Amino acid sequence: TVGAVALDSDGNLAAATSTGGISLKLPGRVGDTPLPGAGVYAENGVVAISATGVGELIARYLAAFRVAELMRRGTPLAEALGQVVSNMTNFFGRRNTVGLIAVDATGAYGEATNCEVFLRGFAKPGEPVKVGVLAEE
Amino acid sequence: MRGIIAVHGGAGRLRKSLLESRRELEEGLRDALHAGMSALATGSSLDAVEAAVRVLESSGIFNAGKGAALNAYGQVELDAGVMFGRDLSFGAVAAQRYTWNAVSLARKVMELTDHILLVGPGADELAKRLGMELHPGPTERARKLYEELLEAVKKGEHDLWRKNRSLLLSPPGD
């Protein structure tokens, strides 16, 4: 799975996610990626989010929507992402299942994962591009 | 200019093969960020996320677009979704097999149809009518991973799909 989130100079937030799905999936299987509020979500004034991981769990948990809901009620970006990933990990009792990237209405970047590997990066005008492969980078 | 773009590839357990392709993956992420930043300079955040994801789909090294993982029958089936926060507009495709550029097709669903999601043959039909580029077929890397995982399922070593196992081991037809 791949994805992107962005904030433009008009203050519009957007998110996009795309995937081949999980290897050996049954034909016709659909995960979280094309479902609004599951693997992809964007709402001006709140947050843009894109998810990767085990689509069945992300979709059942509605991970993107939960982050947006926490932020709508005033929880800051980093805390909202951390809470949703940790609660989802506890609920399903499984690690290596989700990675989230997000930007909020102020242009702050946030990420959270329960995986060993999480390919991601971000760029701001006038700043060097940052990328990471291992989750702890 | 205010603005920011972030991208991601996959997330999961650390595999040796991933460290071997680390440089290639980092390069792919950087290319996507540069494409997104260029789009952000002249267009909207929606243009930026589509441009960035299109680069990742086109690279062939991520599990999307040309580099997609294969389903139980060794086929490519792509899902993609885009959302614009200004008016909560949304477009998506699922189980789409015609074009490698699923994210741009998802945006076409948002902009050209009254729907939010087209699946399977309907999504393929729209891609075909729009003259979108055909998917070139599975990469060598995807095919190799598919063979390895199918072998692992037969030996009972692949733990992801427990319920599907019996279905996987008895594909349809003769």
PDB file of C-alpha atoms in Angstrom:
ATOM      1  CA  THR A   1       0.000   0.000   0.000  1.00  0.00           C
ATOM      2  CA  VAL A   2       1.095   3.583  -0.707  1.00  0.00           C
ATOM      3  CA  GLY A   3      -0.470   6.901   0.280  1.00  0.00           C
ATOM      4  CA  ALA A   4      -0.089  10.633   0.590  1.00  0.00           C
ATOM      5  CA  VAL A   5      -1.568  13.456   2.648  1.00  0.00           C
ATOM      6  CA  ALA A   6      -1.173  17.181   1.965  1.00  0.00           C
ATOM      7  CA  LEU A   7      -2.159  20.684   3.022  1.00  0.00           C
ATOM      8  CA  ASP A   8      -2.064  23.448   0.404  1.00  0.00           C
ATOM      9  CA  SER A   9      -1.685  27.215   0.744  1.00  0.00           C
ATOM     10  CA  ASP A  10      -5.486  27.659   0.626  1.00  0.00           C
ATOM     11  CA  GLY A  11      -5.760  25.482   3.748  1.00  0.00           C
ATOM     12  CA  ASN A  12      -7.291  22.523   1.867  1.00  0.00           C
ATOM     13  CA  LEU A  13      -6.443  19.059   3.174  1.00  0.00           C
ATOM     14  CA  ALA A  14      -6.367  15.985   0.903  1.00  0.00           C
ATOM     15  CA  ALA A  15      -5.523  12.304   1.186  1.00  0.00           C
ATOM     16  CA  ALA A  16      -4.945   9.511  -1.347  1.00  0.00           C
ATOM     17  CA  THR A  17      -4.208   5.815  -0.844  1.00  0.00           C
ATOM     18  CA  SER A  18      -3.569   3.013  -3.359  1.00  0.00           C
ATOM     19  CA  THR A  19      -2.789  -0.669  -2.986  1.00  0.00           C
ATOM     20  CA  GLY A  20      -2.415  -4.075  -4.552  1.00  0.00           C
ATOM     21  CA  GLY A  21      -3.961  -5.451  -1.336  1.00  0.00           C
ATOM     22  CA  ILE A  22      -2.513  -8.366   0.599  1.00  0.00           C
ATOM     23  CA  SER A  23      -0.769 -11.253  -1.148  1.00  0.00           C
ATOM     24  CA  LEU A  24      -2.940 -14.344  -1.767  1.00  0.00           C
ATOM     25  CA  LYS A  25      -6.129 -12.422  -1.026  1.00  0.00           C
ATOM     26  CA  LEU A  26      -9.249 -14.043  -2.462  1.00  0.00           C
ATOM     27  CA  PRO A  27     -10.385 -12.511  -5.762  1.00  0.00           C
ATOM     28  CA  GLY A  28     -12.751  -9.600  -5.050  1.00  0.00           C
ATOM     29  CA  ARG A  29     -11.301  -8.947  -1.583  1.00  0.00           C
ATOM     30  CA  VAL A  30     -11.343  -5.243  -0.658  1.00  0.00           C
ATOM     31  CA  GLY A  31      -9.518  -3.837   2.387  1.00  0.00           C
ATOM     32  CA  ASP A  32      -9.483  -0.391   4.009  1.00  0.00           C
ATOM     33  CA  THR A  33      -7.927   1.621   1.188  1.00  0.00           C
ATOM     34  CA  PRO A  34     -11.015   2.623  -0.849  1.00  0.00           C
ATOM     35  CA  LEU A  35     -13.255   3.105   2.221  1.00  0.00           C
ATOM     36  CA  PRO A  36     -13.653   6.692   3.527  1.00  0.00           C
ATOM     37  CA  GLY A  37     -12.869   6.851   7.262  1.00  0.00           C
ATOM     38  CA  ALA A  38     -11.102   3.483   7.190  1.00  0.00           C
ATOM     39  CA  GLY A  39      -7.791   3.768   5.260  1.00  0.00           C
ATOM     40  CA  VAL A  40      -8.212   7.287   3.889  1.00  0.00           C
ATOM     41  CA  TYR A  41      -9.849  10.486   5.180  1.00  0.00           C
ATOM     42  CA  ALA A  42      -9.575  14.286   4.728  1.00  0.00           C
ATOM     43  CA  GLU A  43     -11.640  17.052   6.336  1.00  0.00           C
ATOM     44  CA  ASN A  44     -10.655  20.736   6.194  1.00  0.00           C
ATOM     45  CA  GLY A  45      -9.951  22.219   9.582  1.00  0.00           C
ATOM     46  CA  VAL A  46      -9.371  18.760  11.097  1.00  0.00           C
ATOM     47  CA  VAL A  47      -6.938  16.292   9.448  1.00  0.00           C
ATOM     48  CA  ALA A  48      -5.887  14.280   6.364  1.00  0.00           C
ATOM     49  CA  ILE A  49      -4.905  10.658   7.005  1.00  0.00           C
ATOM     50  CA  SER A  50      -3.675   7.670   5.013  1.00  0.00           C
ATOM     51  CA  ALA A  51      -3.281   4.147   6.423  1.00  0.00           C
ATOM     52  CA  THR A  52      -1.384   0.968   5.565  1.00  0.00           C
ATOM     53  CA  GLY A  53      -1.294  -2.467   7.161  1.00  0.00           C
ATOM     54  CA  VAL A  54      -3.811  -5.322   7.520  1.00  0.00           C
ATOM     55  CA  GLY A  55      -6.806  -3.801   5.723  1.00  0.00           C
ATOM     56  CA  GLU A  56      -9.442  -6.014   7.356  1.00  0.00           C
ATOM     57  CA  LEU A  57      -8.475  -4.767  10.832  1.00  0.00           C
ATOM     58  CA  ILE A  58      -8.064  -1.095   9.799  1.00  0.00           C
ATOM     59  CA  ALA A  59     -11.496  -1.173   8.150  1.00  0.00           C
ATOM     60  CA  ARG A  60     -13.242  -2.888  11.083  1.00  0.00           C
ATOM     61  CA  TYR A  61     -11.647  -0.352  13.435  1.00  0.00           C
ATOM     62  CA  LEU A  62     -12.362   2.684  11.173  1.00  0.00           C
ATOM     63  CA  ALA A  63      -8.906   3.938  12.152  1.00  0.00           C
ATOM     64  CA  ALA A  64      -8.863   7.150  10.091  1.00  0.00           C
ATOM     65  CA  PHE A  65     -12.262   8.276  11.296  1.00  0.00           C
ATOM     66  CA  ARG A  66     -11.359   7.615  14.941  1.00  0.00           C
ATOM     67  CA  VAL A  67      -8.295   9.889  14.641  1.00  0.00           C
ATOM     68  CA  ALA A  68     -10.427  12.625  13.050  1.00  0.00           C
ATOM     69  CA  GLU A  69     -13.087  12.270  15.745  1.00  0.00           C
ATOM     70  CA  LEU A  70     -10.544  12.613  18.576  1.00  0.00           C
ATOM     71  CA  MET A  71      -9.063  15.699  16.899  1.00  0.00           C
ATOM     72  CA  ARG A  72     -12.490  17.222  16.315  1.00  0.00           C
ATOM     73  CA  ARG A  73     -12.942  17.008  20.099  1.00  0.00           C
ATOM     74  CA  GLY A  74      -9.627  18.755  20.727  1.00  0.00           C
ATOM     75  CA  THR A  75      -7.022  15.969  21.008  1.00  0.00           C
ATOM     76  CA  PRO A  76      -3.752  17.069  19.357  1.00  0.00           C
ATOM     77  CA  LEU A  77      -2.556  15.196  16.230  1.00  0.00           C
ATOM     78  CA  ALA A  78       0.310  13.136  17.690  1.00  0.00           C
ATOM     79  CA  GLU A  79      -1.764  12.072  20.693  1.00  0.00           C
ATOM     80  CA  ALA A  80      -4.784  11.129  18.567  1.00  0.00           C
ATOM     81  CA  LEU A  81      -2.643   8.969  16.254  1.00  0.00           C
ATOM     82  CA  GLY A  82      -0.874   7.297  19.182  1.00  0.00           C
ATOM     83  CA  GLN A  83      -4.130   6.574  20.996  1.00  0.00           C
ATOM     84  CA  VAL A  84      -5.833   5.008  17.952  1.00  0.00           C
ATOM     85  CA  VAL A  85      -2.822   2.774  17.105  1.00  0.00           C
ATOM     86  CA  SER A  86      -2.378   1.644  20.696  1.00  0.00           C
ATOM     87  CA  ASN A  87      -6.109   1.017  21.262  1.00  0.00           C
ATOM     88  CA  MET A  88      -6.360  -0.862  17.959  1.00  0.00           C
ATOM     89  CA  THR A  89      -3.332  -2.996  18.910  1.00  0.00           C
ATOM     90  CA  ASN A  90      -4.894  -3.843  22.267  1.00  0.00           C
ATOM     91  CA  PHE A  91      -8.357  -4.455  20.816  1.00  0.00           C
ATOM     92  CA  PHE A  92      -7.177  -7.012  18.243  1.00  0.00           C
ATOM     93  CA  GLY A  93      -4.218  -8.223  20.308  1.00  0.00           C
ATOM     94  CA  ARG A  94      -1.900  -8.071  17.295  1.00  0.00           C
ATOM     95  CA  ARG A  95       1.142  -5.964  16.380  1.00  0.00           C
ATOM     96  CA  ASN A  96       2.484  -5.328  12.838  1.00  0.00           C
ATOM     97  CA  THR A  97      -1.010  -4.395  11.653  1.00  0.00           C
ATOM     98  CA  VAL A  98      -1.184  -0.607  11.064  1.00  0.00           C
ATOM     99  CA  GLY A  99       0.776   2.500  10.046  1.00  0.00           C
ATOM    100  CA  LEU A 100      -0.816   5.970   9.845  1.00  0.00           C
ATOM    101  CA  ILE A 101       0.522   9.250   8.422  1.00  0.00           C
ATOM    102  CA  ALA A 102      -1.390  12.502   8.820  1.00  0.00           C
ATOM    103  CA  VAL A 103      -1.194  16.292   8.505  1.00  0.00           C
ATOM    104  CA  ASP A 104      -3.461  18.635  10.434  1.00  0.00           C
ATOM    105  CA  ALA A 105      -4.965  22.028   9.558  1.00  0.00           C
ATOM    106  CA  THR A 106      -1.870  23.855  10.851  1.00  0.00           C
ATOM    107  CA  GLY A 107       0.440  21.841   8.581  1.00  0.00           C
ATOM    108  CA  ALA A 108       1.832  19.715  11.410  1.00  0.00           C
ATOM    109  CA  TYR A 109       2.937  16.204  10.385  1.00  0.00           C
ATOM    110  CA  GLY A 110       2.157  13.132  12.493  1.00  0.00           C
ATOM    111  CA  GLU A 111       2.689   9.375  12.258  1.00  0.00           C
ATOM    112  CA  ALA A 112       2.075   6.267  14.367  1.00  0.00           C
ATOM    113  CA  THR A 113       2.571   2.548  13.852  1.00  0.00           C
ATOM    114  CA  ASN A 114       2.702  -0.790  15.698  1.00  0.00           C
ATOM    115  CA  CYS A 115       4.980  -2.258  12.993  1.00  0.00           C
ATOM    116  CA  GLU A 116       8.717  -2.924  12.816  1.00  0.00           C
ATOM    117  CA  VAL A 117       8.867  -1.360   9.351  1.00  0.00           C
ATOM    118  CA  PHE A 118       7.001   1.736   8.143  1.00  0.00           C
ATOM    119  CA  LEU A 119       8.059   3.337   4.846  1.00  0.00           C
ATOM    120  CA  ARG A 120       7.244   7.046   5.010  1.00  0.00           C
ATOM    121  CA  GLY A 121       8.524  10.577   4.479  1.00  0.00           C
ATOM    122  CA  PHE A 122       7.487  14.205   4.432  1.00  0.00           C
ATOM    123  CA  ALA A 123       8.498  17.473   2.787  1.00  0.00           C
ATOM    124  CA  LYS A 124       7.872  21.153   3.514  1.00  0.00           C
ATOM    125  CA  PRO A 125       8.865  24.059   1.244  1.00  0.00           C
ATOM    126  CA  GLY A 126      12.416  25.175   1.991  1.00  0.00           C
ATOM    127  CA  GLU A 127      13.218  22.183   4.217  1.00  0.00           C
ATOM    128  CA  PRO A 128      15.166  19.006   3.345  1.00  0.00           C
ATOM    129  CA  VAL A 129      12.985  15.981   2.541  1.00  0.00           C
ATOM    130  CA  LYS A 130      12.868  13.383   5.361  1.00  0.00           C
ATOM    131  CA  VAL A 131      12.307   9.635   4.738  1.00  0.00           C
ATOM    132  CA  GLY A 132      12.340   6.608   7.046  1.00  0.00           C
ATOM    133  CA  VAL A 133      12.164   2.813   6.645  1.00  0.00           C
ATOM    134  CA  LEU A 134      12.408   1.271  10.113  1.00  0.00           C
ATOM    135  CA  ALA A 135       9.630   2.368  12.456  1.00  0.00           C
ATOM    136  CA  GLU A 136      12.037   3.796  15.004  1.00  0.00           C
ATOM    137  CA  GLU A 137      13.809   6.091  12.454  1.00  0.00           C
TER     138      GLU A 137
ATOM    139  CA  MET B   1       4.241  29.177   0.482  1.00  0.00           C
ATOM    140  CA  ARG B   2       2.636  27.301   3.380  1.00  0.00           C
ATOM    141  CA  GLY B   3       1.941  23.636   2.743  1.00  0.00           C
ATOM    142  CA  ILE B   4       3.233  20.187   3.458  1.00  0.00           C
ATOM    143  CA  ILE B   5       3.109  16.759   1.860  1.00  0.00           C
ATOM    144  CA  ALA B   6       3.765  13.373   3.433  1.00  0.00           C
ATOM    145  CA  VAL B   7       3.852   9.919   1.796  1.00  0.00           C
ATOM    146  CA  HIS B   8       4.023   6.313   2.898  1.00  0.00           C
ATOM    147  CA  GLY B   9       4.664   2.882   1.506  1.00  0.00           C
ATOM    148  CA  GLY B  10       3.898  -0.318   3.381  1.00  0.00           C
ATOM    149  CA  ALA B  11       4.162  -1.169   7.072  1.00  0.00           C
ATOM    150  CA  GLY B  12       4.621  -4.524   8.729  1.00  0.00           C
ATOM    151  CA  ARG B  13       7.142  -7.063   9.981  1.00  0.00           C
ATOM    152  CA  LEU B  14      10.825  -6.591   9.146  1.00  0.00           C
ATOM    153  CA  ARG B  15      11.950  -8.973   6.365  1.00  0.00           C
ATOM    154  CA  LYS B  16      15.559  -9.386   5.198  1.00  0.00           C
ATOM    155  CA  SER B  17      14.546  -8.687   1.608  1.00  0.00           C
ATOM    156  CA  LEU B  18      13.291  -5.271   2.665  1.00  0.00           C
ATOM    157  CA  LEU B  19      16.691  -4.157   3.970  1.00  0.00           C
ATOM    158  CA  GLU B  20      18.245  -5.295   0.671  1.00  0.00           C
ATOM    159  CA  SER B  21      15.929  -2.927  -1.262  1.00  0.00           C
ATOM    160  CA  ARG B  22      16.104  -0.122   1.309  1.00  0.00           C
ATOM    161  CA  ARG B  23      17.912   2.369  -0.945  1.00  0.00           C
ATOM    162  CA  GLU B  24      15.480   1.811  -3.820  1.00  0.00           C
ATOM    163  CA  LEU B  25      12.521   2.305  -1.475  1.00  0.00           C
ATOM    164  CA  GLU B  26      13.947   5.515  -0.011  1.00  0.00           C
ATOM    165  CA  GLU B  27      14.569   6.799  -3.539  1.00  0.00           C
ATOM    166  CA  GLY B  28      10.956   6.006  -4.445  1.00  0.00           C
ATOM    167  CA  LEU B  29       9.654   7.917  -1.418  1.00  0.00           C
ATOM    168  CA  ARG B  30      11.840  10.920  -2.277  1.00  0.00           C
ATOM    169  CA  ASP B  31      10.658  10.914  -5.920  1.00  0.00           C
ATOM    170  CA  ALA B  32       7.062  10.898  -4.717  1.00  0.00           C
ATOM    171  CA  LEU B  33       7.696  13.780  -2.292  1.00  0.00           C
ATOM    172  CA  HIS B  34       9.333  15.856  -5.031  1.00  0.00           C
ATOM    173  CA  ALA B  35       6.403  15.212  -7.379  1.00  0.00           C
ATOM    174  CA  GLY B  36       3.983  16.160  -4.621  1.00  0.00           C
ATOM    175  CA  MET B  37       5.872  19.351  -3.764  1.00  0.00           C
ATOM    176  CA  SER B  38       5.918  20.419  -7.433  1.00  0.00           C
ATOM    177  CA  ALA B  39       2.178  19.839  -7.689  1.00  0.00           C
ATOM    178  CA  LEU B  40       1.633  21.736  -4.415  1.00  0.00           C
ATOM    179  CA  ALA B  41       3.518  24.753  -5.809  1.00  0.00           C
ATOM    180  CA  THR B  42       1.094  25.132  -8.717  1.00  0.00           C
ATOM    181  CA  GLY B  43      -2.076  23.306  -7.640  1.00  0.00           C
ATOM    182  CA  SER B  44      -4.200  22.016  -4.778  1.00  0.00           C
ATOM    183  CA  SER B  45      -3.473  19.446  -2.080  1.00  0.00           C
ATOM    184  CA  LEU B  46      -5.601  17.019  -4.119  1.00  0.00           C
ATOM    185  CA  ASP B  47      -3.264  17.492  -7.121  1.00  0.00           C
ATOM    186  CA  ALA B  48      -0.313  16.952  -4.788  1.00  0.00           C
ATOM    187  CA  VAL B  49      -1.510  13.680  -3.240  1.00  0.00           C
ATOM    188  CA  GLU B  50      -2.521  12.298  -6.639  1.00  0.00           C
ATOM    189  CA  ALA B  51       0.881  13.201  -8.151  1.00  0.00           C
ATOM    190  CA  ALA B  52       2.790  11.646  -5.250  1.00  0.00           C
ATOM    191  CA  VAL B  53       0.789   8.403  -5.206  1.00  0.00           C
ATOM    192  CA  ARG B  54       0.997   8.131  -9.010  1.00  0.00           C
ATOM    193  CA  VAL B  55       4.805   8.125  -8.725  1.00  0.00           C
ATOM    194  CA  LEU B  56       4.652   5.368  -6.102  1.00  0.00           C
ATOM    195  CA  GLU B  57       2.215   3.327  -8.251  1.00  0.00           C
ATOM    196  CA  SER B  58       4.445   3.748 -11.296  1.00  0.00           C
ATOM    197  CA  SER B  59       7.702   2.771  -9.556  1.00  0.00           C
ATOM    198  CA  GLY B  60       6.981  -0.969  -9.473  1.00  0.00           C
ATOM    199  CA  ILE B  61       8.751  -1.336  -6.102  1.00  0.00           C
ATOM    200  CA  PHE B  62       5.789  -0.705  -3.792  1.00  0.00           C
ATOM    201  CA  ASN B  63       2.682  -2.862  -3.305  1.00  0.00           C
ATOM    202  CA  ALA B  64       0.491  -0.696  -5.539  1.00  0.00           C
ATOM    203  CA  GLY B  65       0.052   0.003  -9.238  1.00  0.00           C
ATOM    204  CA  LYS B  66       2.711  -1.711 -11.337  1.00  0.00           C
ATOM    205  CA  GLY B  67       4.317  -3.340  -8.279  1.00  0.00           C
ATOM    206  CA  ALA B  68       1.094  -4.755  -6.827  1.00  0.00           C
ATOM    207  CA  ALA B  69       1.005  -7.991  -4.838  1.00  0.00           C
ATOM    208  CA  LEU B  70      -0.998 -10.828  -6.409  1.00  0.00           C
ATOM    209  CA  ASN B  71      -4.263 -12.410  -5.331  1.00  0.00           C
ATOM    210  CA  ALA B  72      -4.848 -16.140  -4.732  1.00  0.00           C
ATOM    211  CA  TYR B  73      -5.011 -16.773  -8.480  1.00  0.00           C
ATOM    212  CA  GLY B  74      -1.841 -14.800  -9.257  1.00  0.00           C
ATOM    213  CA  GLN B  75      -3.791 -11.800 -10.569  1.00  0.00           C
ATOM    214  CA  VAL B  76      -3.420  -8.040  -9.962  1.00  0.00           C
ATOM    215  CA  GLU B  77      -6.439  -6.355  -8.329  1.00  0.00           C
ATOM    216  CA  LEU B  78      -6.045  -2.722  -7.273  1.00  0.00           C
ATOM    217  CA  ASP B  79      -7.907  -0.560  -4.740  1.00  0.00           C
ATOM    218  CA  ALA B  80      -7.495   3.224  -4.364  1.00  0.00           C
ATOM    219  CA  GLY B  81      -9.284   6.123  -2.670  1.00  0.00           C
ATOM    220  CA  VAL B  82      -8.927   9.915  -2.720  1.00  0.00           C
ATOM    221  CA  MET B  83     -10.612  12.476  -0.488  1.00  0.00           C
ATOM    222  CA  PHE B  84     -10.666  16.296  -0.616  1.00  0.00           C
ATOM    223  CA  GLY B  85     -11.223  17.964   2.742  1.00  0.00           C
ATOM    224  CA  ARG B  86     -12.781  21.169   1.379  1.00  0.00           C
ATOM    225  CA  ASP B  87     -16.154  19.525   0.680  1.00  0.00           C
ATOM    226  CA  LEU B  88     -15.558  15.912   1.766  1.00  0.00           C
ATOM    227  CA  SER B  89     -15.633  14.857  -1.884  1.00  0.00           C
ATOM    228  CA  PHE B  90     -14.488  11.277  -2.369  1.00  0.00           C
ATOM    229  CA  GLY B  91     -13.687   8.834  -5.162  1.00  0.00           C
ATOM    230  CA  ALA B  92     -12.495   5.241  -5.077  1.00  0.00           C
ATOM    231  CA  VAL B  93     -12.044   2.048  -7.074  1.00  0.00           C
ATOM    232  CA  ALA B  94     -11.713  -1.499  -5.789  1.00  0.00           C
ATOM    233  CA  ALA B  95     -10.741  -4.876  -7.281  1.00  0.00           C
ATOM    234  CA  GLN B  96      -9.813  -2.996 -10.449  1.00  0.00           C
ATOM    235  CA  ARG B  97      -7.626  -4.798 -12.962  1.00  0.00           C
ATOM    236  CA  TYR B  98      -7.443  -2.667 -16.125  1.00  0.00           C
ATOM    237  CA  THR B  99      -5.039   0.205 -15.334  1.00  0.00           C
ATOM    238  CA  TRP B 100      -1.968   0.421 -13.069  1.00  0.00           C
ATOM    239  CA  ASN B 101      -2.860   4.067 -12.208  1.00  0.00           C
ATOM    240  CA  ALA B 102      -5.631   3.344  -9.733  1.00  0.00           C
ATOM    241  CA  VAL B 103      -5.328   6.637  -7.839  1.00  0.00           C
ATOM    242  CA  SER B 104      -6.024   8.728 -10.953  1.00  0.00           C
ATOM    243  CA  LEU B 105      -8.969   6.485 -11.794  1.00  0.00           C
ATOM    244  CA  ALA B 106     -10.275   7.015  -8.242  1.00  0.00           C
ATOM    245  CA  ARG B 107     -10.083  10.776  -8.798  1.00  0.00           C
ATOM    246  CA  LYS B 108     -12.017  10.348 -12.069  1.00  0.00           C
ATOM    247  CA  VAL B 109     -14.753   8.538 -10.114  1.00  0.00           C
ATOM    248  CA  MET B 110     -14.895  11.613  -7.842  1.00  0.00           C
ATOM    249  CA  GLU B 111     -14.918  14.147 -10.669  1.00  0.00           C
ATOM    250  CA  LEU B 112     -16.777  12.423 -13.525  1.00  0.00           C
ATOM    251  CA  THR B 113     -19.412  10.300 -11.775  1.00  0.00           C
ATOM    252  CA  ASP B 114     -22.110  10.773  -9.140  1.00  0.00           C
ATOM    253  CA  HIS B 115     -20.698   7.867  -7.157  1.00  0.00           C
ATOM    254  CA  ILE B 116     -17.931   7.437  -4.571  1.00  0.00           C
ATOM    255  CA  LEU B 117     -16.816   3.872  -5.363  1.00  0.00           C
ATOM    256  CA  LEU B 118     -16.738   1.704  -8.495  1.00  0.00           C
ATOM    257  CA  VAL B 119     -15.624  -1.932  -8.172  1.00  0.00           C
ATOM    258  CA  GLY B 120     -14.383  -4.693 -10.481  1.00  0.00           C
ATOM    259  CA  PRO B 121     -15.732  -4.713 -14.046  1.00  0.00           C
ATOM    260  CA  GLY B 122     -17.401  -1.301 -13.602  1.00  0.00           C
ATOM    261  CA  ALA B 123     -14.109   0.281 -12.600  1.00  0.00           C
ATOM    262  CA  ASP B 124     -12.316  -1.508 -15.472  1.00  0.00           C
ATOM    263  CA  GLU B 125     -14.943  -0.253 -17.902  1.00  0.00           C
ATOM    264  CA  LEU B 126     -14.451   3.378 -16.802  1.00  0.00           C
ATOM    265  CA  ALA B 127     -10.652   3.080 -17.102  1.00  0.00           C
ATOM    266  CA  LYS B 128     -11.010   1.643 -20.586  1.00  0.00           C
ATOM    267  CA  ARG B 129     -13.451   4.374 -21.707  1.00  0.00           C
ATOM    268  CA  LEU B 130     -11.033   7.032 -20.415  1.00  0.00           C
ATOM    269  CA  GLY B 131      -8.179   5.464 -22.375  1.00  0.00           C
ATOM    270  CA  MET B 132      -6.072   4.928 -19.260  1.00  0.00           C
ATOM    271  CA  GLU B 133      -2.813   2.985 -19.519  1.00  0.00           C
ATOM    272  CA  LEU B 134      -3.166  -0.807 -19.262  1.00  0.00           C
ATOM    273  CA  HIS B 135      -1.481  -2.567 -16.350  1.00  0.00           C
ATOM    274  CA  PRO B 136       1.736  -4.194 -17.739  1.00  0.00           C
ATOM    275  CA  GLY B 137       1.144  -7.381 -15.692  1.00  0.00           C
ATOM    276  CA  PRO B 138       2.817  -8.645 -12.493  1.00  0.00           C
ATOM    277  CA  THR B 139       6.461  -7.737 -11.841  1.00  0.00           C
ATOM    278  CA  GLU B 140       9.018 -10.529 -11.433  1.00  0.00           C
ATOM    279  CA  ARG B 141       9.300  -9.558  -7.762  1.00  0.00           C
ATOM    280  CA  ALA B 142       5.508  -9.896  -7.220  1.00  0.00           C
ATOM    281  CA  ARG B 143       5.403 -13.237  -9.015  1.00  0.00           C
ATOM    282  CA  LYS B 144       8.335 -14.603  -6.954  1.00  0.00           C
ATOM    283  CA  LEU B 145       6.694 -13.505  -3.680  1.00  0.00           C
ATOM    284  CA  TYR B 146       3.427 -15.106  -4.818  1.00  0.00           C
ATOM    285  CA  GLU B 147       5.115 -18.457  -5.502  1.00  0.00           C
ATOM    286  CA  GLU B 148       6.954 -18.351  -2.160  1.00  0.00           C
ATOM    287  CA  LEU B 149       3.795 -17.568  -0.180  1.00  0.00           C
ATOM    288  CA  LEU B 150       1.735 -20.213  -1.985  1.00  0.00           C
ATOM    289  CA  GLU B 151       4.440 -22.742  -1.100  1.00  0.00           C
ATOM    290  CA  ALA B 152       4.307 -21.567   2.520  1.00  0.00           C
ATOM    291  CA  VAL B 153       0.513 -21.998   2.597  1.00  0.00           C
ATOM    292  CA  LYS B 154       0.842 -25.559   1.317  1.00  0.00           C
ATOM    293  CA  LYS B 155       3.321 -26.284   4.117  1.00  0.00           C
ATOM    294  CA  GLY B 156       1.034 -24.623   6.668  1.00  0.00           C
ATOM    295  CA  GLU B 157       3.667 -21.952   7.402  1.00  0.00           C
ATOM    296  CA  HIS B 158       1.759 -18.867   6.158  1.00  0.00           C
ATOM    297  CA  ASP B 159      -0.219 -17.606   9.122  1.00  0.00           C
ATOM    298  CA  LEU B 160      -2.063 -14.612   7.675  1.00  0.00           C
ATOM    299  CA  TRP B 161      -5.045 -16.272   6.012  1.00  0.00           C
ATOM    300  CA  ARG B 162      -6.264 -19.022   8.346  1.00  0.00           C
ATOM    301  CA  LYS B 163      -9.880 -19.393   7.109  1.00  0.00           C
ATOM    302  CA  ASN B 164      -8.914 -18.959   3.442  1.00  0.00           C
ATOM    303  CA  ARG B 165      -6.398 -21.786   3.641  1.00  0.00           C
ATOM    304  CA  SER B 166      -8.754 -24.546   2.444  1.00  0.00           C
ATOM    305  CA  LEU B 167     -10.025 -22.295  -0.372  1.00  0.00           C
ATOM    306  CA  LEU B 168      -6.471 -21.372  -1.351  1.00  0.00           C
ATOM    307  CA  LEU B 169      -5.449 -25.008  -1.563  1.00  0.00           C
ATOM    308  CA  SER B 170      -8.356 -25.962  -3.774  1.00  0.00           C
ATOM    309  CA  PRO B 171      -8.528 -23.311  -6.539  1.00  0.00           C
ATOM    310  CA  PRO B 172     -11.554 -23.474  -8.882  1.00  0.00           C
ATOM    311  CA  GLY B 173     -11.871 -25.540 -12.039  1.00  0.00           C
ATOM    312  CA  ASP B 174      -9.963 -28.686 -12.904  1.00  0.00           C
TER     313      ASP B 174
END
